[in-house]
PDB file of C-alpha atoms and ligand atoms in Angstrom:
ATOM      1  CA  MET A  27     -27.519 -23.788  30.387  1.00 97.00           C
ATOM      2  CA  LEU A  28     -31.011 -24.843  29.478  1.00 98.00           C
ATOM      3  CA  THR A  29     -32.625 -25.853  32.765  1.00 98.00           C
ATOM      4  CA  PRO A  30     -36.171 -27.075  33.504  1.00 98.00           C
ATOM      5  CA  THR A  31     -38.345 -24.268  34.870  1.00 98.00           C
ATOM      6  CA  LYS A  32     -39.398 -26.397  37.843  1.00 98.00           C
ATOM      7  CA  THR A  33     -35.745 -26.966  38.772  1.00 98.00           C
ATOM      8  CA  MET A  34     -35.161 -23.211  38.651  1.00 98.00           C
ATOM      9  CA  LEU A  35     -38.183 -22.550  40.853  1.00 98.00           C
ATOM     10  CA  HIS A  36     -37.054 -25.150  43.382  1.00 97.00           C
ATOM     11  CA  MET A  37     -33.549 -23.672  43.396  1.00 97.00           C
ATOM     12  CA  ALA A  38     -35.163 -20.305  44.095  1.00 98.00           C
ATOM     13  CA  ARG A  39     -37.210 -21.758  46.953  1.00 97.00           C
ATOM     14  CA  ASP A  40     -34.130 -23.353  48.494  1.00 97.00           C
ATOM     15  CA  GLY A  41     -32.153 -20.139  48.081  1.00 96.00           C
ATOM     16  CA  GLY A  42     -34.910 -17.771  49.307  1.00 96.00           C
ATOM     17  CA  TYR A  43     -35.124 -15.709  46.123  1.00 97.00           C
ATOM     18  CA  ALA A  44     -37.301 -15.475  42.994  1.00 98.00           C
ATOM     19  CA  VAL A  45     -36.525 -15.791  39.302  1.00 98.00           C
ATOM     20  CA  GLY A  46     -37.499 -13.122  36.785  1.00 98.00           C
ATOM     21  CA  ALA A  47     -39.377 -14.230  33.666  1.00 98.00           C
ATOM     22  CA  PHE A  48     -38.913 -11.613  30.971  1.00 98.00           C
ATOM     23  CA  ASN A  49     -41.124 -11.467  27.900  1.00 98.00           C
ATOM     24  CA  VAL A  50     -39.131 -11.386  24.675  1.00 98.00           C
ATOM     25  CA  TYR A  51     -40.287 -10.897  21.117  1.00 98.00           C
ATOM     26  CA  ASN A  52     -37.131 -11.091  19.013  1.00 98.00           C
ATOM     27  CA  LEU A  53     -33.350 -11.450  18.964  1.00 98.00           C
ATOM     28  CA  GLU A  54     -32.782  -8.110  20.707  1.00 98.00           C
ATOM     29  CA  GLY A  55     -34.955  -9.154  23.653  1.00 98.00           C
ATOM     30  CA  VAL A  56     -33.161 -12.479  23.927  1.00 98.00           C
ATOM     31  CA  LEU A  57     -29.717 -10.836  23.789  1.00 98.00           C
ATOM     32  CA  ALA A  58     -30.756  -8.348  26.478  1.00 98.00           C
ATOM     33  CA  VAL A  59     -32.004 -11.003  28.920  1.00 99.00           C
ATOM     34  CA  VAL A  60     -29.023 -13.302  28.411  1.00 98.00           C
ATOM     35  CA  ALA A  61     -26.513 -10.449  28.754  1.00 98.00           C
ATOM     36  CA  ALA A  62     -28.180  -9.163  31.936  1.00 98.00           C
ATOM     37  CA  ALA A  63     -28.386 -12.655  33.444  1.00 98.00           C
ATOM     38  CA  GLU A  64     -24.729 -13.329  32.665  1.00 98.00           C
ATOM     39  CA  ASP A  65     -23.538  -9.931  33.952  1.00 98.00           C
ATOM     40  CA  GLU A  66     -25.498 -10.428  37.164  1.00 98.00           C
ATOM     41  CA  PHE A  67     -24.679 -14.140  37.375  1.00 98.00           C
ATOM     42  CA  GLY A  68     -28.396 -14.662  38.017  1.00 98.00           C
ATOM     43  CA  PRO A  69     -30.783 -17.272  36.539  1.00 98.00           C
ATOM     44  CA  ALA A  70     -33.568 -15.936  34.305  1.00 98.00           C
ATOM     45  CA  ILE A  71     -36.486 -17.167  32.226  1.00 98.00           C
ATOM     46  CA  LEU A  72     -37.039 -16.210  28.588  1.00 99.00           C
ATOM     47  CA  GLN A  73     -40.779 -15.932  28.240  1.00 98.00           C
ATOM     48  CA  LEU A  74     -42.904 -15.890  25.080  1.00 98.00           C
ATOM     49  CA  HIS A  75     -46.391 -14.489  25.000  1.00 97.00           C
ATOM     50  CA  PRO A  76     -48.638 -16.461  22.582  1.00 97.00           C
ATOM     51  CA  GLU A  77     -48.789 -13.446  20.287  1.00 96.00           C
ATOM     52  CA  ALA A  78     -45.004 -13.446  20.041  1.00 97.00           C
ATOM     53  CA  LEU A  79     -45.079 -17.215  19.485  1.00 97.00           C
ATOM     54  CA  ARG A  80     -47.604 -16.897  16.656  1.00 96.00           C
ATOM     55  CA  HIS A  81     -45.507 -14.155  15.078  1.00 96.00           C
ATOM     56  CA  GLY A  82     -42.082 -15.757  15.491  1.00 97.00           C
ATOM     57  CA  GLY A  83     -43.086 -19.438  15.365  1.00 96.00           C
ATOM     58  CA  LYS A  84     -40.532 -22.209  15.549  1.00 96.00           C
ATOM     59  CA  PRO A  85     -37.533 -20.002  14.610  1.00 97.00           C
ATOM     60  CA  LEU A  86     -38.218 -17.749  17.620  1.00 98.00           C
ATOM     61  CA  VAL A  87     -38.581 -20.717  19.986  1.00 98.00           C
ATOM     62  CA  GLU A  88     -35.418 -22.333  18.648  1.00 97.00           C
ATOM     63  CA  MET A  89     -33.495 -19.081  19.053  1.00 98.00           C
ATOM     64  CA  CYS A  90     -34.592 -18.832  22.701  1.00 98.00           C
ATOM     65  CA  LEU A  91     -33.698 -22.464  23.388  1.00 98.00           C
ATOM     66  CA  ALA A  92     -30.299 -22.068  21.713  1.00 98.00           C
ATOM     67  CA  ALA A  93     -29.581 -18.912  23.717  1.00 98.00           C
ATOM     68  CA  ALA A  94     -30.450 -20.699  26.964  1.00 98.00           C
ATOM     69  CA  ARG A  95     -28.391 -23.761  26.003  1.00 98.00           C
ATOM     70  CA  ASN A  96     -25.351 -21.644  25.114  1.00 98.00           C
ATOM     71  CA  SER A  97     -25.406 -19.552  28.280  1.00 98.00           C
ATOM     72  CA  PHE A  98     -23.336 -20.486  31.329  1.00 98.00           C
ATOM     73  CA  ILE A  99     -26.266 -19.342  33.492  1.00 98.00           C
ATOM     74  CA  PRO A 100     -29.334 -21.548  34.239  1.00 98.00           C
ATOM     75  CA  MET A 101     -32.114 -20.361  31.951  1.00 98.00           C
ATOM     76  CA  SER A 102     -35.431 -21.774  30.797  1.00 98.00           C
ATOM     77  CA  VAL A 103     -37.870 -20.856  28.057  1.00 98.00           C
ATOM     78  CA  HIS A 104     -41.535 -20.592  28.986  1.00 98.00           C
ATOM     79  CA  LEU A 105     -44.805 -20.058  27.110  1.00 98.00           C
ATOM     80  CA  ASP A 106     -46.879 -17.384  28.852  1.00 98.00           C
ATOM     81  CA  HIS A 107     -50.727 -17.116  29.183  1.00 97.00           C
ATOM     82  CA  SER A 108     -51.964 -19.862  26.886  1.00 97.00           C
ATOM     83  CA  ALA A 109     -55.652 -20.584  26.721  1.00 96.00           C
ATOM     84  CA  SER A 110     -55.521 -22.207  23.312  1.00 94.00           C
ATOM     85  CA  ASP A 111     -54.712 -25.843  22.561  1.00 95.00           C
ATOM     86  CA  GLU A 112     -53.384 -24.704  19.209  1.00 96.00           C
ATOM     87  CA  ASP A 113     -50.772 -22.363  20.759  1.00 96.00           C
ATOM     88  CA  ILE A 114     -49.745 -25.052  23.227  1.00 97.00           C
ATOM     89  CA  ARG A 115     -49.395 -27.597  20.434  1.00 97.00           C
ATOM     90  CA  LEU A 116     -47.300 -25.120  18.407  1.00 96.00           C
ATOM     91  CA  ALA A 117     -45.039 -24.533  21.413  1.00 97.00           C
ATOM     92  CA  LEU A 118     -44.622 -28.223  22.225  1.00 97.00           C
ATOM     93  CA  ASP A 119     -43.915 -29.062  18.569  1.00 97.00           C
ATOM     94  CA  ALA A 120     -41.236 -26.361  18.548  1.00 96.00           C
ATOM     95  CA  GLY A 121     -39.557 -27.905  21.609  1.00 97.00           C
ATOM     96  CA  LEU A 122     -40.947 -25.837  24.513  1.00 97.00           C
ATOM     97  CA  VAL A 123     -41.857 -27.887  27.568  1.00 98.00           C
ATOM     98  CA  SER A 124     -42.623 -25.091  30.024  1.00 98.00           C
ATOM     99  CA  ILE A 125     -46.161 -23.856  29.610  1.00 98.00           C
ATOM    100  CA  MET A 126     -48.594 -21.548  31.356  1.00 98.00           C
ATOM    101  CA  ALA A 127     -52.067 -23.055  30.953  1.00 98.00           C
ATOM    102  CA  ASP A 128     -54.205 -19.979  31.445  1.00 97.00           C
ATOM    103  CA  GLY A 129     -57.783 -21.041  32.102  1.00 97.00           C
ATOM    104  CA  SER A 130     -58.389 -18.014  34.338  1.00 94.00           C
ATOM    105  CA  SER A 131     -61.162 -16.705  32.068  1.00 92.00           C
ATOM    106  CA  MET A 132     -63.031 -20.034  32.332  1.00 95.00           C
ATOM    107  CA  ALA A 133     -65.545 -21.212  34.916  1.00 95.00           C
ATOM    108  CA  TYR A 134     -63.741 -22.984  37.775  1.00 96.00           C
ATOM    109  CA  ASP A 135     -64.493 -26.567  36.701  1.00 97.00           C
ATOM    110  CA  ASP A 136     -63.544 -25.783  33.110  1.00 97.00           C
ATOM    111  CA  ASN A 137     -60.273 -24.264  34.321  1.00 97.00           C
ATOM    112  CA  VAL A 138     -59.584 -27.452  36.316  1.00 98.00           C
ATOM    113  CA  ALA A 139     -60.347 -29.658  33.292  1.00 98.00           C
ATOM    114  CA  PHE A 140     -58.309 -27.538  30.857  1.00 98.00           C
ATOM    115  CA  THR A 141     -55.338 -27.137  33.197  1.00 98.00           C
ATOM    116  CA  GLY A 142     -55.393 -30.793  34.241  1.00 98.00           C
ATOM    117  CA  GLY A 143     -55.332 -31.866  30.586  1.00 98.00           C
ATOM    118  CA  VAL A 144     -52.415 -29.583  29.719  1.00 98.00           C
ATOM    119  CA  THR A 145     -50.558 -30.751  32.828  1.00 98.00           C
ATOM    120  CA  ALA A 146     -50.913 -34.430  31.895  1.00 98.00           C
ATOM    121  CA  LEU A 147     -49.643 -33.699  28.388  1.00 98.00           C
ATOM    122  CA  VAL A 148     -46.712 -31.514  29.465  1.00 98.00           C
ATOM    123  CA  HIS A 149     -45.732 -33.872  32.300  1.00 98.00           C
ATOM    124  CA  SER A 150     -45.573 -36.728  29.789  1.00 98.00           C
ATOM    125  CA  LYS A 151     -42.692 -34.711  28.280  1.00 97.00           C
ATOM    126  CA  ASP A 152     -41.192 -34.084  31.707  1.00 98.00           C
ATOM    127  CA  GLY A 153     -42.107 -30.409  31.425  1.00 98.00           C
ATOM    128  CA  THR A 154     -43.379 -27.699  33.789  1.00 98.00           C
ATOM    129  CA  VAL A 155     -46.883 -26.234  34.039  1.00 98.00           C
ATOM    130  CA  GLU A 156     -47.880 -22.926  35.579  1.00 98.00           C
ATOM    131  CA  ALA A 157     -51.568 -22.061  35.856  1.00 98.00           C
ATOM    132  CA  GLU A 158     -53.586 -19.127  37.146  1.00 97.00           C
ATOM    133  CA  LEU A 159     -56.449 -18.981  39.575  1.00 96.00           C
ATOM    134  CA  GLY A 160     -58.406 -15.770  39.957  1.00 93.00           C
ATOM    135  CA  ARG A 161     -58.177 -13.284  37.124  1.00 89.00           C
ATOM    136  CA  LEU A 162     -55.697 -10.473  36.565  1.00 86.00           C
ATOM    137  CA  ALA A 163     -56.853  -7.052  35.376  1.00 81.00           C
ATOM    138  CA  GLY A 164     -54.921  -5.014  32.811  1.00 87.00           C
ATOM    139  CA  THR A 165     -53.447  -5.427  29.355  1.00 84.00           C
ATOM    140  CA  GLU A 166     -50.653  -7.522  27.933  1.00 78.00           C
ATOM    141  CA  ASP A 167     -50.343  -7.800  24.152  1.00 80.00           C
ATOM    142  CA  ASP A 168     -53.729  -8.969  22.831  1.00 79.00           C
ATOM    143  CA  LEU A 169     -55.060  -9.876  26.291  1.00 78.00           C
ATOM    144  CA  THR A 170     -57.116  -7.237  28.115  1.00 82.00           C
ATOM    145  CA  VAL A 171     -59.172  -7.857  31.249  1.00 81.00           C
ATOM    146  CA  PRO A 172     -61.226  -4.904  32.550  1.00 79.00           C
ATOM    147  CA  GLU A 173     -61.053  -4.240  36.274  1.00 76.00           C
ATOM    148  CA  ASN A 174     -64.670  -5.283  36.895  1.00 74.00           C
ATOM    149  CA  LEU A 175     -63.855  -8.798  35.615  1.00 72.00           C
ATOM    150  CA  ALA A 176     -60.740  -9.205  37.770  1.00 80.00           C
ATOM    151  CA  LYS A 177     -60.925 -11.802  40.562  1.00 91.00           C
ATOM    152  CA  LEU A 178     -58.634 -12.393  43.503  1.00 94.00           C
ATOM    153  CA  THR A 179     -57.356 -15.919  44.206  1.00 96.00           C
ATOM    154  CA  ASP A 180     -59.308 -17.765  46.880  1.00 96.00           C
ATOM    155  CA  PRO A 181     -56.874 -19.672  49.175  1.00 97.00           C
ATOM    156  CA  ASP A 182     -59.145 -22.701  49.735  1.00 97.00           C
ATOM    157  CA  GLN A 183     -59.960 -22.963  46.062  1.00 97.00           C
ATOM    158  CA  ALA A 184     -56.236 -22.684  45.310  1.00 98.00           C
ATOM    159  CA  ALA A 185     -55.547 -25.790  47.417  1.00 98.00           C
ATOM    160  CA  ASP A 186     -58.294 -27.710  45.610  1.00 98.00           C
ATOM    161  CA  PHE A 187     -57.031 -26.476  42.222  1.00 98.00           C
ATOM    162  CA  VAL A 188     -53.440 -27.567  42.855  1.00 98.00           C
ATOM    163  CA  ASP A 189     -54.625 -30.971  44.112  1.00 98.00           C
ATOM    164  CA  ARG A 190     -56.893 -31.639  41.181  1.00 98.00           C
ATOM    165  CA  THR A 191     -54.613 -30.396  38.389  1.00 98.00           C
ATOM    166  CA  GLY A 192     -51.129 -31.445  39.561  1.00 98.00           C
ATOM    167  CA  ILE A 193     -49.555 -28.165  38.343  1.00 98.00           C
ATOM    168  CA  ASP A 194     -46.004 -27.189  39.246  1.00 98.00           C
ATOM    169  CA  ALA A 195     -46.508 -23.460  39.940  1.00 98.00           C
ATOM    170  CA  LEU A 196     -49.513 -21.268  40.695  1.00 98.00           C
ATOM    171  CA  ALA A 197     -49.976 -17.692  39.468  1.00 98.00           C
ATOM    172  CA  VAL A 198     -51.917 -15.734  42.077  1.00 97.00           C
ATOM    173  CA  CYS A 199     -54.107 -12.654  41.819  1.00 96.00           C
ATOM    174  CA  ILE A 200     -53.692 -10.481  44.898  1.00 96.00           C
ATOM    175  CA  GLY A 201     -54.224  -7.028  43.408  1.00 94.00           C
ATOM    176  CA  ASN A 202     -51.382  -7.258  40.878  1.00 95.00           C
ATOM    177  CA  VAL A 203     -52.257  -6.048  37.362  1.00 93.00           C
ATOM    178  CA  HIS A 204     -50.823  -6.349  33.873  1.00 94.00           C
ATOM    179  CA  GLY A 205     -49.413  -3.145  32.411  1.00 93.00           C
ATOM    180  CA  THR A 206     -49.007   0.177  34.171  1.00 92.00           C
ATOM    181  CA  TYR A 207     -50.530   0.523  37.671  1.00 90.00           C
ATOM    182  CA  SER A 208     -52.883   3.450  37.955  1.00 86.00           C
ATOM    183  CA  GLY A 209     -51.600   4.867  41.265  1.00 89.00           C
ATOM    184  CA  GLU A 210     -49.729   2.942  43.924  1.00 92.00           C
ATOM    185  CA  PRO A 211     -50.053  -0.847  43.601  1.00 93.00           C
ATOM    186  CA  VAL A 212     -51.999  -2.398  46.496  1.00 93.00           C
ATOM    187  CA  LEU A 213     -51.231  -6.073  47.080  1.00 95.00           C
ATOM    188  CA  ASP A 214     -53.231  -8.245  49.462  1.00 96.00           C
ATOM    189  CA  PHE A 215     -50.402  -9.850  51.463  1.00 98.00           C
ATOM    190  CA  PRO A 216     -52.640 -11.569  54.054  1.00 97.00           C
ATOM    191  CA  ARG A 217     -54.270 -13.354  51.100  1.00 97.00           C
ATOM    192  CA  LEU A 218     -50.857 -14.329  49.713  1.00 98.00           C
ATOM    193  CA  GLN A 219     -49.843 -15.644  53.117  1.00 98.00           C
ATOM    194  CA  ALA A 220     -53.072 -17.672  53.346  1.00 98.00           C
ATOM    195  CA  ILE A 221     -52.449 -19.157  49.893  1.00 98.00           C
ATOM    196  CA  GLU A 222     -48.876 -20.047  50.787  1.00 98.00           C
ATOM    197  CA  ALA A 223     -50.076 -21.753  53.977  1.00 98.00           C
ATOM    198  CA  ARG A 224     -52.419 -24.028  52.009  1.00 98.00           C
ATOM    199  CA  ILE A 225     -50.266 -25.132  49.092  1.00 96.00           C
ATOM    200  CA  ASP A 226     -46.676 -26.235  48.770  1.00 96.00           C
ATOM    201  CA  ILE A 227     -45.773 -25.430  45.181  1.00 98.00           C
ATOM    202  CA  PRO A 228     -43.956 -22.247  44.077  1.00 98.00           C
ATOM    203  CA  LEU A 229     -46.120 -19.153  43.550  1.00 98.00           C
ATOM    204  CA  VAL A 230     -45.895 -16.777  40.597  1.00 98.00           C
ATOM    205  CA  LEU A 231     -46.657 -13.071  40.525  1.00 98.00           C
ATOM    206  CA  HIS A 232     -47.597 -11.580  37.172  1.00 98.00           C
ATOM    207  CA  GLY A 233     -47.582  -7.856  36.532  1.00 97.00           C
ATOM    208  CA  ALA A 234     -44.298  -7.274  38.351  1.00 97.00           C
ATOM    209  CA  SER A 235     -43.510  -4.096  36.396  1.00 97.00           C
ATOM    210  CA  GLY A 236     -43.806  -1.135  38.755  1.00 96.00           C
ATOM    211  CA  LEU A 237     -43.691  -3.036  42.071  1.00 97.00           C
ATOM    212  CA  SER A 238     -41.546  -1.541  44.818  1.00 97.00           C
ATOM    213  CA  GLN A 239     -38.610  -3.264  46.510  1.00 97.00           C
ATOM    214  CA  GLU A 240     -40.709  -3.622  49.653  1.00 97.00           C
ATOM    215  CA  MET A 241     -43.526  -5.397  47.776  1.00 98.00           C
ATOM    216  CA  ILE A 242     -41.121  -7.665  45.962  1.00 98.00           C
ATOM    217  CA  GLY A 243     -39.436  -8.587  49.261  1.00 98.00           C
ATOM    218  CA  ARG A 244     -42.736  -9.359  51.001  1.00 98.00           C
ATOM    219  CA  SER A 245     -43.898 -11.426  48.030  1.00 98.00           C
ATOM    220  CA  ILE A 246     -40.734 -13.521  48.156  1.00 98.00           C
ATOM    221  CA  ALA A 247     -41.162 -13.967  51.907  1.00 98.00           C
ATOM    222  CA  PHE A 248     -44.637 -15.430  51.205  1.00 98.00           C
ATOM    223  CA  GLY A 249     -43.538 -17.960  48.599  1.00 98.00           C
ATOM    224  CA  VAL A 250     -43.355 -16.113  45.267  1.00 98.00           C
ATOM    225  CA  ARG A 251     -40.578 -17.744  43.222  1.00 98.00           C
ATOM    226  CA  LYS A 252     -41.236 -16.267  39.770  1.00 98.00           C
ATOM    227  CA  PHE A 253     -41.988 -12.671  38.816  1.00 98.00           C
ATOM    228  CA  ASN A 254     -43.261 -11.907  35.317  1.00 98.00           C
ATOM    229  CA  VAL A 255     -41.995  -8.691  33.769  1.00 98.00           C
ATOM    230  CA  ASN A 256     -43.013  -7.377  30.388  1.00 98.00           C
ATOM    231  CA  THR A 257     -44.183  -3.743  30.407  1.00 98.00           C
ATOM    232  CA  GLU A 258     -40.998  -2.125  31.725  1.00 98.00           C
ATOM    233  CA  VAL A 259     -38.779  -4.079  29.314  1.00 98.00           C
ATOM    234  CA  ARG A 260     -41.068  -3.396  26.363  1.00 98.00           C
ATOM    235  CA  GLN A 261     -41.219   0.308  27.229  1.00 98.00           C
ATOM    236  CA  ALA A 262     -37.421   0.496  27.383  1.00 98.00           C
ATOM    237  CA  TYR A 263     -37.271  -1.084  23.926  1.00 98.00           C
ATOM    238  CA  MET A 264     -39.871   1.219  22.394  1.00 98.00           C
ATOM    239  CA  SER A 265     -38.434   4.392  23.982  1.00 98.00           C
ATOM    240  CA  SER A 266     -34.968   3.542  22.764  1.00 98.00           C
ATOM    241  CA  LEU A 267     -36.208   2.932  19.221  1.00 98.00           C
ATOM    242  CA  THR A 268     -38.219   6.158  19.219  1.00 98.00           C
ATOM    243  CA  ALA A 269     -35.249   8.201  20.453  1.00 98.00           C
ATOM    244  CA  ARG A 270     -32.733   6.713  18.017  1.00 98.00           C
ATOM    245  CA  LEU A 271     -35.068   6.855  15.022  1.00 96.00           C
ATOM    246  CA  GLY A 272     -35.604  10.561  15.688  1.00 96.00           C
ATOM    247  CA  GLU A 273     -31.886  11.288  15.190  1.00 97.00           C
ATOM    248  CA  SER A 274     -30.590  13.080  12.156  1.00 96.00           C
ATOM    249  CA  PRO A 275     -28.726  11.858  10.185  1.00 96.00           C
ATOM    250  CA  GLN A 276     -30.493   8.532  10.463  1.00 94.00           C
ATOM    251  CA  PRO A 277     -28.351   6.040  12.448  1.00 97.00           C
ATOM    252  CA  ASP A 278     -27.308   2.576  11.215  1.00 97.00           C
ATOM    253  CA  LEU A 279     -29.815  -0.149  11.923  1.00 97.00           C
ATOM    254  CA  SER A 280     -27.262  -2.215  13.881  1.00 97.00           C
ATOM    255  CA  SER A 281     -26.566   0.734  16.105  1.00 98.00           C
ATOM    256  CA  VAL A 282     -30.326   1.278  16.684  1.00 98.00           C
ATOM    257  CA  MET A 283     -30.716  -2.410  17.601  1.00 98.00           C
ATOM    258  CA  GLY A 284     -27.665  -2.246  19.863  1.00 98.00           C
ATOM    259  CA  SER A 285     -29.134   0.697  21.774  1.00 98.00           C
ATOM    260  CA  ALA A 286     -32.399  -1.216  22.189  1.00 98.00           C
ATOM    261  CA  VAL A 287     -30.538  -4.202  23.631  1.00 98.00           C
ATOM    262  CA  ASP A 288     -28.677  -1.936  26.069  1.00 98.00           C
ATOM    263  CA  ALA A 289     -31.921  -0.259  27.186  1.00 98.00           C
ATOM    264  CA  MET A 290     -33.685  -3.572  27.824  1.00 98.00           C
ATOM    265  CA  LYS A 291     -30.614  -5.115  29.419  1.00 98.00           C
ATOM    266  CA  SER A 292     -30.412  -2.387  32.023  1.00 98.00           C
ATOM    267  CA  VAL A 293     -34.072  -2.930  33.046  1.00 98.00           C
ATOM    268  CA  VAL A 294     -33.624  -6.711  33.197  1.00 98.00           C
ATOM    269  CA  ALA A 295     -30.424  -6.397  35.252  1.00 98.00           C
ATOM    270  CA  SER A 296     -32.147  -4.089  37.741  1.00 98.00           C
ATOM    271  CA  LYS A 297     -34.995  -6.624  38.143  1.00 98.00           C
ATOM    272  CA  ILE A 298     -32.558  -9.506  38.634  1.00 98.00           C
ATOM    273  CA  ARG A 299     -30.972  -7.495  41.460  1.00 98.00           C
ATOM    274  CA  LEU A 300     -34.399  -6.571  42.877  1.00 98.00           C
ATOM    275  CA  PHE A 301     -35.526 -10.217  42.933  1.00 98.00           C
ATOM    276  CA  GLY A 302     -32.414 -11.263  44.861  1.00 96.00           C
ATOM    277  CA  THR A 303     -31.235 -13.464  41.985  1.00 97.00           C
ATOM    278  CA  SER A 304     -27.829 -11.852  41.392  1.00 97.00           C
ATOM    279  CA  GLY A 305     -24.984 -14.240  42.118  1.00 97.00           C
ATOM    280  CA  LYS A 306     -27.297 -17.273  42.238  1.00 96.00           C
ATOM    281  CA  GLY A 307     -26.312 -18.590  38.780  1.00 92.00           C
TER     282      GLY A 307
HETATM  283  O1  G3H B 419     -47.200 -12.475  31.841  1.00 54.83           O
HETATM  284  C1  G3H B 419     -46.457 -11.468  31.869  1.00 54.83           C
HETATM  285  C2  G3H B 419     -46.606 -10.465  32.875  1.00 54.83           C
HETATM  286  O2  G3H B 419     -47.507 -10.762  33.849  1.00 54.83           O
HETATM  287  C3  G3H B 419     -46.036  -9.141  32.697  1.00 54.83           C
HETATM  288  O3  G3H B 419     -46.687  -8.124  33.411  1.00 54.83           O
HETATM  289  O4  G3H B 419     -46.358  -6.364  31.708  1.00 54.83           O
HETATM  290  O5  G3H B 419     -47.207  -5.816  33.953  1.00 54.83           O
HETATM  291  O6  G3H B 419     -44.839  -6.502  33.647  1.00 54.83           O
HETATM  292  P1  G3H B 419     -46.233  -6.606  33.186  1.00 54.83           P
HETATM  293 ZN1   ZN B 420     -49.048 -12.233  32.982  1.00 54.83          ZN
END
C-alpha cells in the first residue's frame, strides 16, 4: 500500500529497525523490489535517481506509484539526490511527494535556503523531505564527488540545519561512500551518536552497499531509519544481463528480463533481512 515515507520512517523508529530504499530504473527493478518486500513481508522504498526520472519521466513515476499502491506491503516512492528545481518540479507534477533536496554541494547558507524552500513546497502537499549535510564521496549515476571534496556531517550544524529547514529526515556523512568501498568501510560511529543526540528526526545512511551486518546494526542503534542501496542491486542486474546475453543460442528477451528480476530480488531480500525489516510489513 502506498504509504508516506515519513510514516514508514516513524514506524521504523518505533519498531527499532530501518527501511531499505532501493534505486530502480525500470519495470524489472520495480518488480524485484516489490517481490522481495512481499516475500519478506517487509516495508521498502522505491527510489528514483534524477537521471532515472529524466529518462523514464511520468510513466516511470506512475509505474512505481501503481506498484506501491497495489502491494499489500507499505511502500513509498522517493526522489533521490535532487539539486535541481526542474527535477523536483517534474517529480511533483508526476505525483511524487517524497523528495531528497540535495544541497550538499552548496555553501551552508545556500543549502539551508534551498532545502528550506523545497521543504515548504513539499510540506504544502503533505509530503516528506530528506536532505543531506556534509558531502558524500563516490559515484552514483551522473553524480561523482572526489574524496578530497567529501565532508563529514558536523553534529552542531546538523541541529541548526534541521531547525532552520524543517526537514523530515537527515542524510549523514560519517565515512559512508557511494559506489564500491575501496577497502573496508570505516564509519565514524561516535559522530553518528553525537548527531543522534542533537536531533530528533530519523537519520538516513546513503552508500549502504557493502556495509557489514555489524555496521548496519550499529547504525540502526544510533538512529538510522533508512538505508539507500543502489550499487549492489545495479550490479546484480548488469551481471545477470551480461551472463544471459552471452548464452548461445540467444535466450528469449522475457527470460533474460526474468533472470534480471530474480538477481535483483535476491539482493533486495537479503538487505531487507539485514536491515531488520522482515516481518514488519
Ligand atoms: O542514493 C543512493 C545511495 O546512496 C546508494 O548508494 O550505490 O553505494 O548503494 P550505493
Ligand atoms: Zn545517495
